[in-house]
C-alpha positions as a Markdown table, in Angstrom:
| # | Residue | x | y | z |
|---|---|---|---|---|
| 1 | Unk | 12.8 | 30.5 | -121.9 |
| 2 | Unk | 9.7 | 28.7 | -123.1 |
| 3 | Unk | 6.3 | 29.8 | -121.9 |
| 4 | Unk | 3.6 | 27.4 | -123.0 |
| 5 | Unk | 0.7 | 29.8 | -123.1 |
| 6 | Unk | -0.3 | 29.8 | -126.8 |
| 7 | Unk | -1.3 | 27.3 | -129.4 |
| 8 | Unk | 0.8 | 26.7 | -132.5 |
| 9 | Unk | -0.1 | 25.5 | -136.0 |
| 10 | Unk | -0.7 | 21.7 | -136.2 |
| 11 | Unk | 1.1 | 19.3 | -138.5 |
| 12 | Unk | -1.6 | 16.7 | -138.1 |
| 13 | Unk | -5.0 | 16.7 | -139.8 |
| 14 | Unk | -7.4 | 14.0 | -138.6 |
| 15 | Unk | -11.1 | 14.1 | -138.4 |
| 16 | Unk | -12.6 | 10.7 | -137.5 |
| 17 | Unk | -11.9 | 7.6 | -135.5 |
| 18 | Unk | -14.0 | 4.5 | -135.5 |
| 19 | Unk | -14.9 | 2.6 | -132.4 |
| 20 | Unk | -15.5 | -1.1 | -132.8 |
| 21 | Unk | -17.9 | -1.5 | -129.9 |
| 22 | Unk | -21.0 | 0.4 | -131.1 |
| 23 | Unk | -23.1 | 0.7 | -134.3 |
| 24 | Unk | -21.8 | 3.8 | -136.1 |
| 25 | Unk | -22.6 | 6.0 | -139.0 |
| 26 | Unk | -19.6 | 7.8 | -140.5 |
| 27 | Unk | -20.0 | 10.6 | -143.1 |
| 28 | Unk | -17.4 | 13.3 | -143.9 |
| 29 | Unk | -16.3 | 14.8 | -140.6 |
| 30 | Unk | -18.9 | 13.4 | -138.3 |
| 31 | Unk | -19.3 | 10.4 | -136.1 |
| 32 | Unk | -22.6 | 9.1 | -134.8 |
| 33 | Unk | -22.8 | 6.7 | -131.9 |
| 34 | Unk | -26.2 | 5.2 | -131.0 |
| 35 | Unk | -27.1 | 2.5 | -128.6 |
| 36 | Unk | -29.7 | 0.2 | -130.1 |
| 37 | Unk | -31.9 | -2.3 | -128.4 |
| 38 | Unk | -31.7 | -5.8 | -129.8 |
| 39 | Unk | -35.0 | -7.1 | -128.3 |
| 40 | Unk | -38.3 | -5.3 | -127.9 |
| 41 | Unk | -39.7 | -5.5 | -124.4 |
| 42 | Unk | -43.0 | -7.3 | -123.9 |
| 43 | Unk | -46.0 | -5.5 | -122.3 |
| 44 | Unk | -45.2 | -6.8 | -118.8 |
| 45 | Unk | -41.5 | -5.8 | -119.1 |
| 46 | Unk | -42.5 | -2.3 | -120.2 |
| 47 | Unk | -44.5 | -1.9 | -117.0 |
| 48 | Unk | -41.8 | -3.1 | -114.7 |
| 49 | Unk | -38.7 | -1.4 | -116.3 |
| 50 | Unk | -37.8 | 2.2 | -115.6 |
| 51 | Unk | -37.2 | 4.4 | -118.6 |
| 52 | Unk | -33.6 | 4.2 | -119.6 |
| 53 | Unk | -31.7 | 7.0 | -121.5 |
| 54 | Unk | -28.5 | 7.3 | -123.4 |
| 55 | Unk | -26.6 | 9.9 | -125.4 |
| 56 | Unk | -26.7 | 10.0 | -129.1 |
| 57 | Unk | -23.4 | 11.6 | -130.0 |
| 58 | Unk | -22.0 | 13.2 | -133.2 |
| 59 | Unk | -18.5 | 14.4 | -133.9 |
| 60 | Unk | -16.9 | 16.9 | -136.2 |
| 61 | Unk | -13.8 | 19.0 | -136.4 |
| 62 | Unk | -11.1 | 20.7 | -138.4 |
| 63 | Unk | -7.4 | 21.3 | -137.9 |
| 64 | Unk | -5.5 | 24.5 | -138.6 |
| 65 | Unk | -3.4 | 22.6 | -141.1 |
| 66 | Unk | -6.5 | 21.6 | -143.1 |
| 67 | Unk | -7.3 | 25.3 | -143.4 |
| 68 | Unk | -3.8 | 26.2 | -144.5 |
| 69 | Unk | -3.2 | 23.4 | -147.0 |
| 70 | Unk | -6.8 | 22.9 | -148.2 |
| 71 | Unk | -6.0 | 19.2 | -148.5 |
| 72 | Unk | -8.5 | 16.4 | -148.0 |
| 73 | Unk | -8.7 | 15.4 | -144.3 |
| 74 | Unk | -7.4 | 12.0 | -143.4 |
| 75 | Unk | -9.1 | 9.4 | -141.2 |
| 76 | Unk | -6.8 | 8.4 | -138.3 |
| 77 | Unk | -7.7 | 4.9 | -137.0 |
| 78 | Unk | -5.5 | 4.9 | -133.9 |
| 79 | Unk | -5.0 | 8.1 | -132.1 |
| 80 | Unk | -8.4 | 9.8 | -131.9 |
| 81 | Unk | -6.8 | 13.1 | -133.0 |
| 82 | Unk | -7.5 | 16.2 | -135.0 |
| 83 | Unk | -4.5 | 18.5 | -135.1 |
| 84 | Unk | -3.3 | 18.9 | -131.5 |
| 85 | Unk | -6.7 | 18.0 | -130.2 |
| 86 | Unk | -7.9 | 14.5 | -129.1 |
| 87 | Unk | -11.2 | 13.0 | -128.0 |
| 88 | Unk | -12.9 | 9.8 | -127.0 |
| 89 | Unk | -16.4 | 8.3 | -126.6 |
| 90 | Unk | -17.1 | 5.3 | -124.4 |
| 91 | Unk | -20.1 | 3.7 | -122.8 |
| 92 | Unk | -21.0 | 1.2 | -120.2 |
| 93 | Unk | -24.3 | -0.3 | -119.1 |
| 94 | Unk | -25.2 | 2.7 | -116.9 |
| 95 | Unk | -23.1 | 5.5 | -118.4 |
| 96 | Unk | -22.0 | 7.3 | -121.5 |
| 97 | Unk | -18.6 | 9.0 | -121.2 |
| 98 | Unk | -17.1 | 11.7 | -123.5 |
| 99 | Unk | -13.9 | 13.6 | -123.4 |
| 100 | Unk | -11.7 | 16.1 | -125.2 |
| 101 | Unk | -8.2 | 17.2 | -124.7 |
| 102 | Unk | -6.2 | 20.0 | -126.4 |
| 103 | Unk | -2.4 | 19.5 | -126.7 |
| 104 | Unk | -0.5 | 22.7 | -125.9 |
| 105 | Unk | 1.1 | 23.8 | -129.2 |
| 106 | Unk | 4.1 | 25.6 | -127.7 |
| 107 | Unk | 5.8 | 22.2 | -127.2 |
| 108 | Unk | 6.5 | 22.2 | -131.0 |
| 109 | Unk | 9.2 | 24.8 | -130.3 |
| 110 | Unk | 11.0 | 22.1 | -128.4 |
| 111 | Unk | 10.6 | 19.5 | -131.2 |
| 112 | Unk | 7.7 | 17.8 | -129.4 |
| 113 | Unk | 4.5 | 16.7 | -131.2 |
| 114 | Unk | 1.8 | 18.3 | -129.0 |
| 115 | Unk | -0.8 | 15.7 | -130.1 |
| 116 | Unk | 1.1 | 12.9 | -128.6 |
| 117 | Unk | 0.3 | 13.8 | -125.0 |
| 118 | Unk | -3.3 | 14.7 | -125.6 |
| 119 | Unk | -4.0 | 11.6 | -127.7 |
| 120 | Unk | -2.3 | 9.3 | -125.1 |
| 121 | Unk | -4.3 | 10.9 | -122.3 |
| 122 | Unk | -7.6 | 10.3 | -124.1 |
| 123 | Unk | -6.6 | 6.8 | -125.1 |
| 124 | Unk | -6.0 | 6.0 | -121.4 |
| 125 | Unk | -9.3 | 7.6 | -120.4 |
| 126 | Unk | -11.2 | 5.4 | -122.9 |
| 127 | Unk | -9.3 | 2.3 | -121.9 |
| 128 | Unk | -10.1 | 3.0 | -118.2 |
| 129 | Unk | -13.8 | 3.3 | -118.9 |
| 130 | Unk | -13.9 | 0.2 | -121.1 |
| 131 | Unk | -12.1 | -1.9 | -118.5 |
| 132 | Unk | -13.4 | -0.5 | -115.3 |
| 133 | Unk | -16.1 | -2.9 | -114.1 |
| 134 | Unk | -16.5 | -1.9 | -110.5 |
| 135 | Unk | -17.0 | 1.8 | -111.0 |
| 136 | Unk | -19.7 | 1.3 | -113.6 |
| 137 | Unk | -21.2 | -1.9 | -112.1 |
| 138 | Unk | -24.1 | -0.1 | -110.5 |
| 139 | Unk | -25.8 | 3.2 | -111.3 |
| 140 | Unk | -25.3 | 4.2 | -107.7 |
| 141 | Unk | -21.6 | 4.1 | -108.1 |
| 142 | Unk | -21.6 | 6.8 | -110.7 |
| 143 | Unk | -21.1 | 10.1 | -108.9 |
| 144 | Unk | -19.6 | 13.6 | -109.1 |
| 145 | Unk | -16.2 | 12.0 | -108.5 |
| 146 | Unk | -16.4 | 9.6 | -111.5 |
| 147 | Unk | -15.0 | 11.9 | -114.2 |
| 148 | Unk | -12.3 | 13.1 | -111.9 |
| 149 | Unk | -11.4 | 9.5 | -111.1 |
| 150 | Unk | -11.2 | 8.8 | -114.8 |
| 151 | Unk | -8.8 | 11.7 | -115.3 |
| 152 | Unk | -6.7 | 11.0 | -112.3 |
| 153 | Unk | -6.3 | 7.3 | -113.1 |
| 154 | Unk | -5.5 | 7.9 | -116.7 |
| 155 | Unk | -2.9 | 10.6 | -116.0 |
| 156 | Unk | -1.3 | 8.4 | -113.4 |
| 157 | Unk | -1.0 | 5.6 | -116.0 |
| 158 | Unk | 0.9 | 8.0 | -118.2 |
| 159 | Unk | 3.3 | 8.9 | -115.4 |
| 160 | Unk | 3.8 | 5.3 | -114.4 |
| 161 | Unk | 4.5 | 4.2 | -118.0 |
| 162 | Unk | 7.8 | 6.1 | -117.7 |
| 163 | Unk | 7.8 | 6.6 | -121.4 |
| 164 | Unk | 10.8 | 8.9 | -121.9 |
| 165 | Unk | 9.4 | 9.9 | -125.3 |
| 166 | Unk | 6.1 | 11.1 | -123.9 |
| 167 | Unk | 6.5 | 14.8 | -123.2 |
| 168 | Unk | 3.9 | 17.5 | -123.4 |
| 169 | Unk | 0.8 | 18.9 | -121.8 |
| 170 | Unk | -2.9 | 19.4 | -122.5 |
| 171 | Unk | -6.2 | 20.7 | -121.2 |
| 172 | Unk | -8.9 | 18.1 | -120.5 |
| 173 | Unk | -12.7 | 17.9 | -120.1 |
| 174 | Unk | -14.5 | 14.6 | -119.1 |
| 175 | Unk | -18.2 | 14.3 | -118.8 |
| 176 | Unk | -20.2 | 11.2 | -117.6 |
| 177 | Unk | -23.9 | 10.8 | -118.1 |
| 178 | Unk | -25.8 | 8.5 | -115.7 |
| 179 | Unk | -28.3 | 6.8 | -117.8 |
| 180 | Unk | -30.8 | 6.1 | -115.0 |
| 181 | Unk | -30.7 | 9.4 | -113.0 |
| 182 | Unk | -29.9 | 11.5 | -116.1 |
| 183 | Unk | -27.4 | 13.5 | -114.1 |
| 184 | Unk | -24.4 | 14.8 | -116.0 |
| 185 | Unk | -21.1 | 14.8 | -114.0 |
| 186 | Unk | -18.0 | 16.7 | -115.3 |
| 187 | Unk | -14.4 | 17.4 | -114.6 |
| 188 | Unk | -12.8 | 20.3 | -116.5 |
| 189 | Unk | -9.2 | 21.3 | -116.4 |
| 190 | Unk | -8.3 | 24.3 | -118.5 |
| 191 | Unk | -10.2 | 26.0 | -121.3 |
| 192 | Unk | -11.9 | 23.2 | -123.1 |
| 193 | Unk | -15.4 | 22.7 | -121.9 |
| 194 | Unk | -19.1 | 22.2 | -122.6 |
| 195 | Unk | -22.6 | 23.7 | -122.4 |
| 196 | Unk | -26.0 | 22.2 | -121.9 |
| 197 | Unk | -28.8 | 23.6 | -124.2 |
| 198 | Unk | -32.5 | 23.2 | -123.3 |
| 199 | Unk | -35.3 | 24.8 | -125.2 |
| 200 | Unk | -32.8 | 26.8 | -127.2 |
| 201 | Unk | -31.2 | 28.3 | -124.1 |
| 202 | Unk | -27.9 | 27.6 | -122.5 |
| 203 | Unk | -28.8 | 26.4 | -119.0 |
| 204 | Unk | -25.3 | 25.3 | -117.9 |
| 205 | Unk | -21.8 | 26.1 | -118.9 |
| 206 | Unk | -18.5 | 24.6 | -117.5 |
| 207 | Unk | -16.0 | 26.8 | -115.8 |
| 208 | Unk | -12.8 | 27.7 | -117.6 |
| 209 | Unk | -9.5 | 27.8 | -115.6 |
| 210 | Unk | -6.5 | 30.0 | -116.4 |
| 211 | Unk | -3.2 | 30.9 | -114.6 |
| 212 | Unk | -3.6 | 34.2 | -116.6 |
| 213 | Unk | -4.9 | 35.2 | -120.0 |
| 214 | Unk | -4.3 | 32.5 | -122.6 |
| 215 | Unk | -2.5 | 30.3 | -120.1 |
| 216 | Unk | -5.0 | 27.5 | -119.2 |
| 217 | Unk | -4.6 | 24.9 | -116.5 |
| 218 | Unk | -3.0 | 21.8 | -118.0 |
| 219 | Unk | -1.8 | 18.3 | -117.2 |
| 220 | Unk | 1.8 | 17.8 | -118.2 |
| 221 | Unk | 4.7 | 15.4 | -118.4 |
| 222 | Unk | 7.8 | 17.5 | -118.3 |
| 223 | Unk | 11.4 | 16.8 | -119.4 |
| 224 | Unk | 13.5 | 16.5 | -116.3 |
| 225 | Unk | 16.4 | 18.4 | -117.8 |
| 226 | Unk | 14.3 | 21.5 | -118.4 |
| 227 | Unk | 13.8 | 24.6 | -116.3 |
| 228 | Unk | 10.4 | 23.7 | -114.9 |
| 229 | Unk | 9.7 | 27.1 | -113.5 |
| 230 | Unk | 8.6 | 28.2 | -116.9 |
| 231 | Unk | 6.3 | 25.2 | -117.6 |
| 232 | Unk | 2.8 | 24.7 | -116.3 |
| 233 | Unk | 2.0 | 21.4 | -114.7 |
| 234 | Unk | -1.3 | 21.2 | -112.8 |
| 235 | Unk | -2.8 | 18.3 | -110.9 |
| 236 | Unk | -6.0 | 16.5 | -112.0 |
| 237 | Unk | -7.4 | 17.3 | -108.6 |
| 238 | Unk | -7.4 | 21.0 | -109.7 |
| 239 | Unk | -10.1 | 20.3 | -112.2 |
| 240 | Unk | -13.5 | 22.0 | -111.8 |
| 241 | Unk | -15.9 | 19.3 | -110.8 |
| 242 | Unk | -19.7 | 19.8 | -111.3 |
| 243 | Unk | -23.0 | 18.0 | -111.7 |
| 244 | Unk | -26.2 | 19.0 | -113.5 |
| 245 | Unk | -29.6 | 17.3 | -113.9 |
| 246 | Unk | -30.5 | 16.7 | -117.5 |
| 247 | Unk | -33.9 | 16.0 | -119.1 |
| 248 | Unk | -34.8 | 14.2 | -122.3 |
| 249 | Unk | -34.1 | 16.4 | -125.3 |
| 250 | Unk | -31.2 | 18.3 | -123.7 |
| 251 | Unk | -28.2 | 19.0 | -126.0 |
| 252 | Unk | -24.6 | 18.9 | -124.9 |
| 253 | Unk | -21.9 | 20.6 | -126.8 |
| 254 | Unk | -18.4 | 19.5 | -125.7 |
| 255 | Unk | -15.5 | 21.1 | -127.4 |
| 256 | Unk | -11.9 | 22.3 | -127.2 |
| 257 | Unk | -11.1 | 26.0 | -127.0 |
| 258 | Unk | -10.9 | 26.4 | -130.7 |
| 259 | Unk | -14.7 | 26.4 | -130.7 |
| 260 | Unk | -15.2 | 28.6 | -127.6 |
| 261 | Unk | -12.7 | 31.2 | -128.7 |
| 262 | Unk | -14.5 | 31.7 | -132.0 |
| 263 | Unk | -18.1 | 30.9 | -131.5 |
| 264 | Unk | -20.3 | 33.1 | -129.3 |
| 265 | Unk | -23.3 | 31.6 | -127.4 |
| 266 | Unk | -25.7 | 33.3 | -129.7 |
| 267 | Unk | -24.0 | 31.8 | -132.8 |
| 268 | Unk | -24.0 | 28.4 | -131.2 |
| 269 | Unk | -27.7 | 28.6 | -130.4 |
| 270 | Unk | -28.4 | 29.7 | -133.9 |
| 271 | Unk | -26.9 | 26.5 | -135.3 |
| 272 | Unk | -28.5 | 24.2 | -132.8 |
| 273 | Unk | -31.9 | 25.8 | -133.3 |
| 274 | Unk | -31.7 | 24.7 | -136.9 |
| 275 | Unk | -31.9 | 21.1 | -136.0 |
| 276 | Unk | -35.4 | 20.1 | -137.1 |
| 277 | Unk | -35.3 | 16.5 | -136.1 |
| 278 | Unk | -32.9 | 14.5 | -134.0 |
| 279 | Unk | -32.3 | 11.5 | -136.2 |
| 280 | Unk | -28.8 | 10.4 | -136.9 |
| 281 | Unk | -28.4 | 12.5 | -140.0 |
| 282 | Unk | -29.7 | 15.7 | -138.3 |
| 283 | Unk | -27.2 | 15.4 | -135.4 |
| 284 | Unk | -24.4 | 14.6 | -137.8 |
| 285 | Unk | -25.1 | 17.7 | -140.0 |
| 286 | Unk | -25.5 | 19.9 | -136.9 |
| 287 | Unk | -22.1 | 18.9 | -135.5 |
| 288 | Unk | -20.6 | 19.6 | -138.9 |
| 289 | Unk | -22.3 | 23.0 | -139.2 |
| 290 | Unk | -21.1 | 24.1 | -135.8 |
| 291 | Unk | -17.5 | 23.1 | -136.5 |
| 292 | Unk | -17.6 | 24.6 | -140.0 |
| 293 | Unk | -19.0 | 27.9 | -138.8 |
| 294 | Unk | -16.5 | 28.3 | -136.0 |
| 295 | Unk | -13.7 | 27.5 | -138.5 |
| 296 | Unk | -14.9 | 30.2 | -140.9 |
| 297 | Unk | -15.1 | 32.7 | -138.1 |
| 298 | Unk | -11.6 | 31.8 | -136.9 |
| 299 | Unk | -10.3 | 33.1 | -140.3 |
| 300 | Unk | -12.1 | 36.4 | -140.2 |
| 301 | Unk | -9.7 | 39.3 | -139.3 |
| 302 | Unk | -12.6 | 41.7 | -138.7 |
| 303 | Unk | -14.7 | 39.5 | -136.5 |
| 304 | Unk | -14.9 | 40.5 | -132.8 |
| 305 | Unk | -14.5 | 36.9 | -131.5 |
| 306 | Unk | -14.9 | 35.8 | -127.9 |
| 307 | Unk | -11.1 | 35.5 | -127.8 |
| 308 | Unk | -10.7 | 39.1 | -129.0 |
| 309 | Unk | -13.2 | 40.3 | -126.4 |
| 310 | Unk | -11.3 | 38.5 | -123.7 |
| 311 | Unk | -8.0 | 39.8 | -125.0 |
| 312 | Unk | -9.2 | 43.4 | -124.8 |
| 313 | Unk | -10.4 | 42.9 | -121.3 |
| 314 | Unk | -6.8 | 41.9 | -120.5 |
| 315 | Unk | -5.3 | 45.0 | -122.1 |
| 316 | Unk | -4.4 | 43.3 | -125.4 |
| 317 | Unk | -5.5 | 45.1 | -128.6 |
| 318 | Unk | -6.6 | 42.1 | -130.7 |
| 319 | Unk | -9.3 | 41.8 | -133.3 |
| 320 | Unk | -10.4 | 38.8 | -135.4 |
| 321 | Unk | -10.9 | 35.1 | -135.0 |
| 322 | Unk | -8.3 | 32.8 | -133.5 |
| 323 | Unk | -7.1 | 30.1 | -135.9 |
| 324 | Unk | -7.0 | 26.9 | -133.9 |
| 325 | Unk | -7.9 | 23.2 | -134.1 |
| 326 | Unk | -11.6 | 22.8 | -133.5 |
| 327 | Unk | -13.1 | 19.6 | -132.1 |
| 328 | Unk | -16.8 | 19.3 | -131.4 |
| 329 | Unk | -18.9 | 16.5 | -129.8 |
| 330 | Unk | -22.6 | 17.1 | -130.0 |
| 331 | Unk | -24.8 | 14.8 | -127.8 |
| 332 | Unk | -28.6 | 14.6 | -127.1 |
| 333 | Unk | -30.3 | 12.9 | -124.2 |
| 334 | Unk | -32.6 | 10.3 | -125.8 |
| 335 | Unk | -34.7 | 7.4 | -124.6 |
| 336 | Unk | -33.1 | 4.0 | -125.3 |
């Protein structure tokens, strides 16, 4: 009987996905999103307007297949995927929204592409943010419930689509940045997650959720003919919901478990501390460096990875990195 508690090798290698709504800079495996003002405010306007902030966001990642085949990564223009992982970035007048999802690789044993569920979930999340005018109409409407609402509505859309070919499960983490209050709201289900870095210290970390070791909480669409007692299917409402006050200059690292299982907090801080300036090129290179270093560590059989440490705490004699798809979104709170 199938137990979906581990990730398998991916057959898909994708690194970047363009968004048509924002000015972008693409280079290798990184995506940069920056909101730019089209008109300079006059002296009187500068006095009257409150400072507005936004997230400058960079993306990078690698799939396990890329490591195994050493082939050139391909750009996927439709599914926002890298291996079994998926991600999205969207913004509204008062908010920036980021999300990642990690498709559970065990579905491949049933002939199911694990990336299909995760990519469809992230696609629905982005569509919801892009089309939702009421929720983002005023800054006061953006609250701790907002990322959970995005996750709930998007998951319900997948259920209501009644697509018989859409089967699978994934973890999910959604973060929403309120541009006026600078509060970051989050909903995390499973073992993807994020940290907030301030003055080269981690000041906030999302909470991971497991049924037991290496069996994370996950949203799922299950085949009706299967024995469901062996398959996990959690509700969006089970997500860990948090809020945290950000300040200008804070860094956010949002990633799937491929990063967190291989990169310790000290390693992460080492990479972010090397960012000398926060121009587009610097953020881009930093995202790539983080993903690349985690990828290298995942292949080291002698490295005592965070995953190995956790395994030993659970009575499993494991040493080395954990080969996995790695998706990283790096964002910085900046003035518009």
